[in-house]
Amino acid sequence: MAMRLVWFRNDLRCHGHTPLRQALAGAGPVLALYVLCPGQWDAHDVAPLRRWYVLESLRELGEELAARGVDLHVIDGGDFAGAVEVVQRFVADRGVTEVFCNREYPVNELNRDRAVARSLENTGVRIRGFDDGVLVPPRALNTGKGTPYTVFTAYKRRWDAWMEEKGPPLPETPRWPGGQGDFVGRATVRKALAELSVSPRLTELWQPGEAAAARQLERFVARDLAHYKNRRDIPCEAGTSGLSAALSAGTLAPAQAWWVARLAMRDAGVREGAACWIGELAWRDFYRQILHRFPMLAKGAPFRPETRLLQWNDNETLFNAWCQGRTGYPLVDAAMRQLLSTGWMHNRLRMLTAMFLTKHLFIDWRKGERFFMQHLIDGDVAANNGGWQWSASTGTDAAPYFRVFSPVRQSRRFDPQGHFIARYVPELAELDNDSVHEPWKQPLLSGDYPPPVVAHEGVKQRVEAAFRAARDTWRRQGEGAGSSGA
Ligand SMILES: Cc1cc2nc3c(=O)[nH]c(=O)nc-3n(C[C@H](O)[C@H](O)[C@H](O)COP(=O)(O)OP(=O)(O)OC[C@H]3O[C@@H](n4cnc5c(N)ncnc54)[C@H](O)[C@@H]3O)c2cc1C
């Protein structure tokens, strides 16, 4: 008899899960498996808060599947090499005839899946992969020359056309077998959670799991989607969806997010906000296809090869000031403290803090990328790498290297009343909404808040000179190591 296995990875949900639905559509029993890989988490600096989110979501998934008649096994594989062995053994021990899963595109995940496919090659077991993790699969769109898109605006035009023509169907819930299943992995998940060290101050701010993600999407669409375009850049307002953790762990299907926004567009008042939000889902796909098609990016390489020659500043004191939110620039510091105290940071502030680290302090973007991964609940290799390289002007679609955000101008523009600063930098509570952006002008009212660690004046010229020098050396070396590795 056919025995089907659904292998869950970063898709911890039941609704809008094509492998689960397809596996349950056939006759015969269906099992589910999740392989824990704490070694992989360690190697990629995955934040304890994100691990907690994943494990709690897995716990909810296991209970939900059991209530619907599907057993979820959770096995600790250690790392991806161990995961290959776990899947191979599980398939052999249980007489699995077909494996259903969603594809993952970064290089280590691809290598893991190839190794699993090889190990099952001569057993007659079929592997069926699906693309629910993205809206447009990462190899679907190419330029006229057959190369990947590396500029977002051109990619987005094709992405829109593809979605119109071949976009995913409205996500469905599977046809459940009925009866009571067994959450076989319950004890393993409990043990992994017990071994985590994560502050309850952080976990109490978040609700893991598919049900919470669905509620959050519903709330966002009903309340905020219409105003998204106008409010998305204002950090003190909850104007964005807050769904990044759900989308990166897969407690929410991207197709569900897209469909809900599309349907909301029938209301003319929501159309502009929804179109803008859908654009962010396209950015998510864009960086996924970039990471997939330029695998060296996952190994610390910049997209623009000449920027390998930049001479970054190694100053640990400055780096620590940035990490702790003590640079003397209020909005930069408020942002870093938001990250430390909530595990999340607003997009406008991710750009500001990343640009500040890499332009004002001229510290290597890889250090900031790593620090973000160590703290973000939504830490996602593709989006994080893309965001960091954009900000550092080393990436695709790069912010031109001569673009340097002024921390004071950004502060006056996006937090004019200083409400966001007040929330995270209480030392500045005595200052009015004008001087709160430049507290060094009112030293007596600024408590023990530090003066700026670096002056804004001169930064642009220094950055331009450094990029020019790197480019010139690169050219003199005959554009050395060649392409960016597509
Ligand atoms: C330096 C830097 C690092 C970043 N690191 C991450 C990361 O580790 N994980 C992550 O999910 N996002 C990252 N982003 C992108 C973005 O900041 C977050 O996705 C966003 O702030 C999440 O909040 P939200 O869910 O309310 O977003 P919304 O504005 O509601 O957007 C909806 C969804 O679209 C996606 N999205 C939005 N903006 C982007 C973007 N610029 N690139 C890719 N996807 C996007 C996310 O999945 C997000 O949940 C980073 C951006 C920068 C500049």
XYZ file of C-alpha atoms and ligand atoms in Angstrom:
539
model
C 0.000 0.000 0.000
C 1.182 3.534 -0.745
C 2.612 5.282 2.340
C 3.104 9.002 1.929
C 5.360 11.230 3.976
C 5.029 15.009 4.310
C 8.389 16.498 5.271
C 7.817 19.864 6.960
C 10.563 22.484 6.926
C 10.008 26.268 6.909
C 6.311 25.753 6.194
C 4.817 25.094 9.617
C 1.144 25.252 8.736
C -1.787 23.193 7.470
C -3.632 25.781 5.381
C -2.144 26.610 1.981
C 0.292 23.700 2.190
C 0.254 21.951 -1.180
C 2.426 18.949 -0.199
C 0.127 18.147 2.737
C -3.008 18.601 0.647
C -1.673 16.476 -2.209
C -0.451 13.735 0.099
C -3.852 13.574 1.805
C -5.691 13.588 -1.506
C -4.451 10.086 -2.351
C -5.532 6.792 -0.845
C -3.552 5.252 1.996
C -1.908 6.500 5.169
C 0.033 9.774 5.508
C 2.773 10.504 8.037
C 4.466 13.828 8.785
C 8.072 14.486 9.754
C 10.114 17.453 10.958
C 13.865 17.117 11.432
C 15.374 19.421 14.048
C 18.786 20.791 13.057
C 20.161 22.840 15.964
C 23.666 22.604 14.465
C 22.384 24.440 11.392
C 20.838 27.103 13.597
C 24.153 27.529 15.408
C 26.091 27.777 12.149
C 23.772 30.521 10.911
C 23.509 32.471 14.165
C 19.775 31.947 14.373
C 18.411 34.022 17.261
C 17.096 32.150 20.319
C 13.828 34.056 19.880
C 13.445 32.765 16.343
C 14.215 29.186 17.479
C 11.527 29.601 20.129
C 9.062 30.850 17.491
C 9.804 27.841 15.275
C 9.567 25.296 18.097
C 6.340 26.726 19.499
C 4.856 26.818 16.007
C 5.931 23.222 15.530
C 4.249 22.305 18.783
C 1.001 23.874 17.588
C 1.325 22.143 14.213
C 1.870 18.751 15.864
C -1.266 19.141 18.009
C -3.314 20.346 15.057
C -2.210 17.468 12.827
C -2.885 14.931 15.577
C -6.392 16.325 16.115
C -7.032 15.820 12.385
C -5.689 12.285 12.233
C -2.079 12.796 11.058
C 0.956 11.750 13.145
C 3.833 14.245 13.296
C 7.244 12.788 14.126
C 9.971 15.200 15.243
C 13.509 13.815 15.192
C 16.684 15.619 16.183
C 19.068 15.218 13.238
C 21.754 17.553 14.607
C 22.492 19.240 11.293
C 21.687 18.857 7.600
C 24.019 15.868 7.151
C 22.163 14.210 10.028
C 18.841 15.198 8.480
C 19.672 13.235 5.343
C 20.274 10.104 7.414
C 17.109 10.667 9.458
C 14.931 10.933 6.340
C 16.587 7.947 4.691
C 16.085 5.780 7.799
C 12.538 6.995 8.403
C 11.553 6.227 4.826
C 13.060 2.741 4.995
C 11.674 1.877 8.467
C 8.121 2.976 7.679
C 7.905 1.727 4.114
C 7.329 5.237 2.718
C 6.701 5.215 -1.032
C 6.406 8.965 -1.723
C 7.881 12.052 -0.015
C 6.082 15.401 -0.333
C 7.787 18.677 0.593
C 8.179 22.338 -0.279
C 11.406 23.232 -2.042
C 13.988 25.401 -0.325
C 16.454 27.356 -2.420
C 19.566 28.394 -0.452
C 22.652 26.362 -1.240
C 22.867 24.237 1.950
C 19.191 23.349 1.710
C 19.599 22.399 -1.954
C 22.583 20.205 -1.102
C 20.614 18.529 1.687
C 17.718 17.795 -0.653
C 20.020 16.499 -3.391
C 21.666 14.170 -0.868
C 18.240 12.872 0.209
C 17.257 12.346 -3.439
C 20.516 10.453 -4.077
C 20.036 8.296 -1.003
C 16.562 7.291 -2.207
C 17.523 6.967 -5.866
C 17.509 3.194 -6.096
C 14.670 2.555 -3.686
C 11.836 3.533 -6.000
C 10.698 6.228 -3.526
C 9.469 9.313 -5.336
C 10.112 12.858 -4.057
C 7.584 15.506 -5.017
C 8.646 19.123 -4.535
C 6.382 22.191 -4.490
C 7.032 25.946 -4.399
C 4.714 27.263 -1.674
C 7.596 29.138 -0.013
C 7.525 31.808 -2.719
C 4.972 33.343 -5.037
C 7.163 33.078 -8.134
C 9.719 30.234 -8.192
C 13.290 31.535 -8.269
C 14.130 30.258 -11.756
C 10.841 31.266 -13.383
C 11.862 34.757 -14.485
C 14.835 35.647 -16.687
C 15.869 38.708 -18.620
C 15.807 38.621 -22.439
C 19.400 37.365 -22.281
C 18.401 34.418 -20.100
C 20.140 35.848 -17.032
C 18.574 36.443 -13.603
C 17.078 39.837 -12.848
C 19.336 41.842 -10.561
C 17.354 45.089 -10.603
C 14.107 45.067 -8.663
C 12.009 47.394 -10.855
C 12.553 45.257 -13.966
C 11.995 42.068 -11.952
C 8.780 43.455 -10.469
C 7.293 44.188 -13.919
C 7.802 40.573 -14.959
C 6.733 39.334 -11.516
C 3.398 41.190 -11.848
C 2.798 39.717 -15.306
C 3.681 36.201 -14.107
C 1.364 36.519 -11.113
C -1.493 37.692 -13.361
C -1.025 34.719 -15.645
C 0.179 31.888 -13.429
C -0.150 33.094 -9.843
C -0.922 30.437 -7.195
C -4.534 29.350 -6.681
C -6.439 30.420 -3.587
C -4.902 28.356 -0.763
C -6.996 25.504 0.561
C -7.221 23.346 3.644
C -6.533 19.632 3.095
C -9.147 16.907 3.161
C -8.375 15.372 6.558
C -8.423 11.606 7.140
C -10.355 11.985 10.411
C -9.778 10.131 13.651
C -7.156 10.949 16.245
C -3.470 10.982 15.320
C -0.438 11.001 17.597
C 1.944 13.920 18.027
C 4.934 11.613 18.265
C 7.414 14.501 18.434
C 5.845 16.191 21.471
C 8.603 15.213 23.915
C 11.395 16.138 21.474
C 9.951 19.617 20.963
C 9.447 20.064 24.687
C 13.063 19.104 25.338
C 14.373 21.479 22.661
C 12.295 24.305 24.143
C 13.575 23.540 27.633
C 17.163 23.752 26.382
C 16.631 27.199 24.869
C 17.747 30.274 26.700
C 15.390 33.062 25.755
C 14.035 35.831 27.919
C 10.300 35.680 28.764
C 10.351 39.471 28.297
C 10.836 38.749 24.598
C 8.580 35.731 24.158
C 5.615 37.420 25.797
C 5.609 39.969 22.942
C 5.022 37.350 20.245
C 2.414 34.783 19.321
C 3.820 31.848 17.364
C 1.824 29.451 15.210
C -0.512 29.373 12.255
C -3.654 30.489 14.078
C -1.978 33.643 15.412
C -0.525 34.432 11.968
C -3.992 34.140 10.398
C -5.455 36.485 13.018
C -2.622 38.966 12.498
C -3.184 38.965 8.732
C -6.899 39.506 9.201
C -6.317 42.377 11.637
C -3.731 44.021 9.391
C -5.954 43.850 6.308
C -9.028 45.158 8.125
C -7.270 47.971 9.946
C -4.007 48.963 8.284
C -3.763 47.805 4.676
C -5.598 50.824 3.256
C -3.086 53.174 4.906
C -0.004 51.037 4.326
C 1.562 53.266 1.675
C 1.384 56.352 3.894
C 2.220 54.792 7.231
C 4.757 52.107 6.395
C 7.700 54.449 6.964
C 6.607 55.804 10.334
C 8.218 53.613 12.992
C 6.095 54.769 15.917
C 2.900 53.626 14.187
C 2.035 49.950 13.780
C 1.528 50.574 10.060
C 3.158 47.422 8.691
C 1.881 43.866 8.924
C 4.320 42.463 11.495
C 4.065 39.183 9.556
C 7.741 38.666 8.732
C 8.304 35.951 11.361
C 5.203 34.120 10.133
C 6.270 34.365 6.498
C 9.824 33.234 7.148
C 8.886 30.247 9.344
C 5.967 29.476 7.062
C 3.157 29.717 9.596
C 1.574 31.868 6.885
C 1.597 30.947 3.194
C 2.810 33.788 0.945
C -0.058 32.833 -1.387
C -2.540 33.470 1.426
C -1.039 36.911 2.050
C -1.132 37.739 -1.663
C -4.707 36.530 -2.155
C -6.053 38.409 0.820
C -4.415 41.623 -0.395
C -5.648 41.027 -3.946
C -9.212 40.492 -2.809
C -9.038 43.575 -0.594
C -8.125 45.605 -3.704
C -11.723 45.345 -4.892
C -12.316 48.196 -2.460
C -10.986 51.309 -4.219
C -9.984 52.837 -0.884
C -7.634 49.933 -0.163
C -6.201 49.528 -3.651
C -3.141 51.733 -3.305
C -2.110 50.363 0.072
C -2.603 46.765 -1.016
C -0.614 47.260 -4.238
C 2.224 48.731 -2.231
C 2.153 45.813 0.248
C 2.126 43.272 -2.575
C 5.288 45.029 -3.772
C 6.952 43.970 -0.496
C 5.983 40.352 -1.145
C 7.703 40.768 -4.503
C 10.864 42.041 -2.745
C 10.749 38.865 -0.687
C 10.710 36.745 -3.853
C 13.365 38.956 -5.442
C 15.915 38.330 -2.697
C 15.090 34.627 -2.650
C 15.823 34.297 -6.352
C 18.992 36.363 -5.939
C 20.306 34.112 -3.161
C 19.386 31.027 -5.149
C 21.013 32.186 -8.351
C 24.106 33.742 -6.779
C 24.908 31.126 -4.140
C 28.207 32.766 -3.162
C 26.121 35.442 -1.382
C 25.237 32.894 1.291
C 28.962 32.432 1.902
C 29.715 36.037 2.753
C 30.625 37.308 -0.730
C 29.416 40.740 -1.858
C 27.381 40.816 -5.053
C 29.626 43.540 -6.505
C 33.054 41.941 -6.685
C 35.019 45.192 -6.570
C 33.629 45.878 -3.101
C 35.645 42.906 -1.796
C 38.558 45.345 -1.828
C 36.976 47.855 0.555
C 39.135 48.385 3.644
C 36.549 48.163 6.427
C 37.119 49.683 9.842
C 37.769 47.095 12.600
C 36.976 49.379 15.528
C 35.268 47.180 18.157
C 34.374 50.137 20.389
C 32.342 51.702 17.594
C 30.763 48.377 16.707
C 29.737 47.830 20.338
C 28.288 51.351 20.545
C 26.121 50.513 17.507
C 25.090 47.112 18.920
C 24.064 48.614 22.239
C 22.224 51.641 20.831
C 24.771 54.179 22.129
C 25.994 55.946 18.993
C 24.696 59.350 20.081
C 22.214 59.484 17.171
C 18.772 59.091 18.783
C 16.850 57.366 15.986
C 19.717 54.941 15.266
C 19.945 54.119 18.967
C 16.175 53.809 19.412
C 16.152 51.360 16.491
C 18.934 49.195 17.906
C 17.214 49.149 21.276
C 13.962 48.159 19.577
C 15.821 45.180 18.122
C 17.340 44.209 21.477
C 14.147 44.586 23.462
C 11.625 43.122 20.974
C 13.559 40.935 18.490
C 12.222 42.970 15.563
C 13.056 46.256 13.868
C 11.022 48.458 11.552
C 12.120 48.323 7.894
C 12.959 52.038 7.613
C 15.179 51.651 10.670
C 16.849 48.484 9.364
C 17.931 50.560 6.372
C 19.015 53.476 8.569
C 21.004 51.410 11.084
C 22.582 49.265 8.373
C 23.613 52.324 6.414
C 24.910 53.984 9.561
C 27.076 50.963 10.417
C 28.467 50.575 6.921
C 28.775 54.232 5.899
C 29.217 56.355 9.032
C 31.271 53.783 10.937
C 32.514 52.047 7.793
C 32.239 48.687 9.537
C 31.903 45.528 7.451
C 28.248 44.782 6.566
C 28.814 41.103 7.417
C 29.206 42.012 11.094
C 25.871 43.812 11.065
C 24.205 41.045 9.073
C 25.333 38.540 11.710
C 24.219 40.733 14.612
C 20.754 41.073 13.064
C 20.502 37.291 12.618
C 21.457 36.814 16.271
C 18.522 38.965 17.396
C 15.739 38.982 14.798
C 12.651 36.828 15.234
C 12.263 36.992 11.443
C 15.970 36.400 10.668
C 15.942 35.191 7.088
C 19.156 34.657 5.145
C 17.817 35.935 1.806
C 16.048 39.084 3.045
C 18.732 39.907 5.597
C 21.597 39.507 3.173
C 19.690 41.451 0.518
C 18.872 44.277 2.943
C 22.426 44.508 4.247
C 24.054 44.480 0.856
C 21.559 47.050 -0.428
C 22.355 49.347 2.499
C 26.124 48.842 2.197
C 25.990 49.442 -1.591
C 27.692 46.112 -2.228
C 24.596 44.294 -3.512
C 22.148 43.977 -6.360
C 19.970 46.928 -7.053
C 22.409 48.653 -4.736
C 21.832 51.945 -3.060
C 24.421 53.983 -4.980
C 27.498 54.273 -2.806
C 27.165 58.025 -2.699
C 23.764 57.699 -0.992
C 24.239 58.157 2.726
C 21.212 58.680 4.969
C 21.629 61.576 7.370
C 20.578 60.206 10.771
C 19.268 63.612 11.836
C 17.278 64.226 8.653
C 15.795 60.709 8.808
C 14.887 61.329 12.416
C 13.145 64.654 11.712
C 11.332 63.187 8.715
C 10.145 59.820 10.050
C 9.828 60.534 13.775
C 9.085 64.269 13.776
C 7.545 64.358 17.257
C 10.227 62.066 18.669
C 7.588 59.557 19.850
C 9.572 56.534 18.730
C 12.769 57.893 20.262
C 10.953 58.546 23.553
C 9.801 54.922 23.665
C 13.317 53.461 23.461
C 15.680 56.211 24.643
C 14.230 57.428 27.941
C 17.406 59.435 28.703
C 16.116 62.025 26.223
C 12.654 62.395 27.762
C 13.395 65.971 28.887
C 14.059 67.223 25.369
C 11.440 68.900 23.175
C 10.576 67.531 19.717
C 13.104 69.754 18.053
C 16.203 69.140 20.149
C 15.477 65.423 20.613
C 16.936 64.868 17.136
C 20.231 66.590 18.015
C 20.658 66.142 21.777
C 24.310 67.161 21.710
C 23.057 70.721 21.333
C 21.407 70.416 24.803
C 23.999 68.481 26.829
C 22.547 69.493 30.182
C 19.181 67.889 29.387
C 20.548 64.693 27.861
C 21.329 62.661 30.979
C 24.100 60.155 30.388
C 23.225 59.901 26.707
C 26.511 59.850 24.720
C 27.635 62.484 22.220
C 27.786 61.323 18.558
C 30.492 58.694 18.041
C 31.215 60.188 14.631
C 30.259 63.443 12.875
C 27.892 63.213 9.908
C 29.888 65.839 8.036
C 32.549 64.287 5.829
C 31.043 60.768 5.816
C 29.825 60.977 2.236
C 33.223 62.124 0.960
C 35.057 59.370 2.874
C 32.704 56.683 1.574
C 33.009 57.950 -2.000
C 36.785 57.932 -1.773
C 36.860 54.384 -0.352
C 34.538 53.013 -3.048
C 36.485 54.824 -5.780
C 39.770 53.411 -4.480
C 38.339 49.879 -4.394
C 36.971 50.254 -7.922
C 40.254 51.627 -9.278
C 42.314 48.850 -7.713
C 39.876 46.298 -9.076
C 40.237 47.738 -12.566
C 44.032 47.838 -12.299
C 43.980 44.184 -11.328
C 42.122 43.479 -14.572
C 38.733 42.992 -12.899
C 40.520 40.038 -11.326
C 38.437 37.231 -10.043
C 35.822 37.925 -12.725
C 32.071 37.655 -12.452
C 29.785 37.770 -9.475
C 29.178 34.058 -9.830
C 25.743 33.514 -11.425
C 19.296 45.504 6.660
C 17.984 44.779 6.486
C 17.837 43.512 7.025
C 16.619 42.813 6.861
N 16.497 41.561 7.382
C 15.348 40.867 7.203
C 15.197 39.549 7.710
O 16.120 38.964 8.293
N 13.995 38.920 7.545
C 12.947 39.516 6.894
O 11.882 38.909 6.771
N 13.079 40.753 6.384
C 14.230 41.454 6.525
N 14.328 42.717 6.020
C 13.216 43.279 5.235
C 12.171 44.079 6.039
O 12.803 45.019 6.843
C 11.267 43.195 6.899
O 10.742 42.145 6.117
C 10.095 43.999 7.458
O 10.566 45.053 8.257
C 9.209 43.087 8.273
O 8.149 43.796 8.836
P 6.650 43.530 8.372
O 6.371 42.072 8.387
O 5.790 44.405 9.183
O 6.723 44.015 6.862
P 5.606 44.523 5.840
O 5.971 45.909 5.465
O 4.249 44.270 6.318
O 5.907 43.628 4.546
C 5.249 42.374 4.311
C 6.251 41.277 4.110
O 7.023 41.506 2.934
C 8.353 41.026 3.123
N 9.274 42.165 2.999
C 9.033 43.452 3.318
N 10.105 44.213 3.013
C 11.020 43.383 2.497
C 12.337 43.569 1.992
N 12.922 44.781 1.938
N 13.027 42.494 1.570
C 12.464 41.258 1.594
N 11.215 41.016 2.061
C 10.512 42.075 2.499
C 8.409 40.429 4.525
O 8.185 39.044 4.431
C 7.274 41.148 5.233
O 6.752 40.431 6.325
C 15.556 43.427 6.155
C 15.715 44.711 5.627
C 16.926 45.376 5.793
C 17.058 46.755 5.217
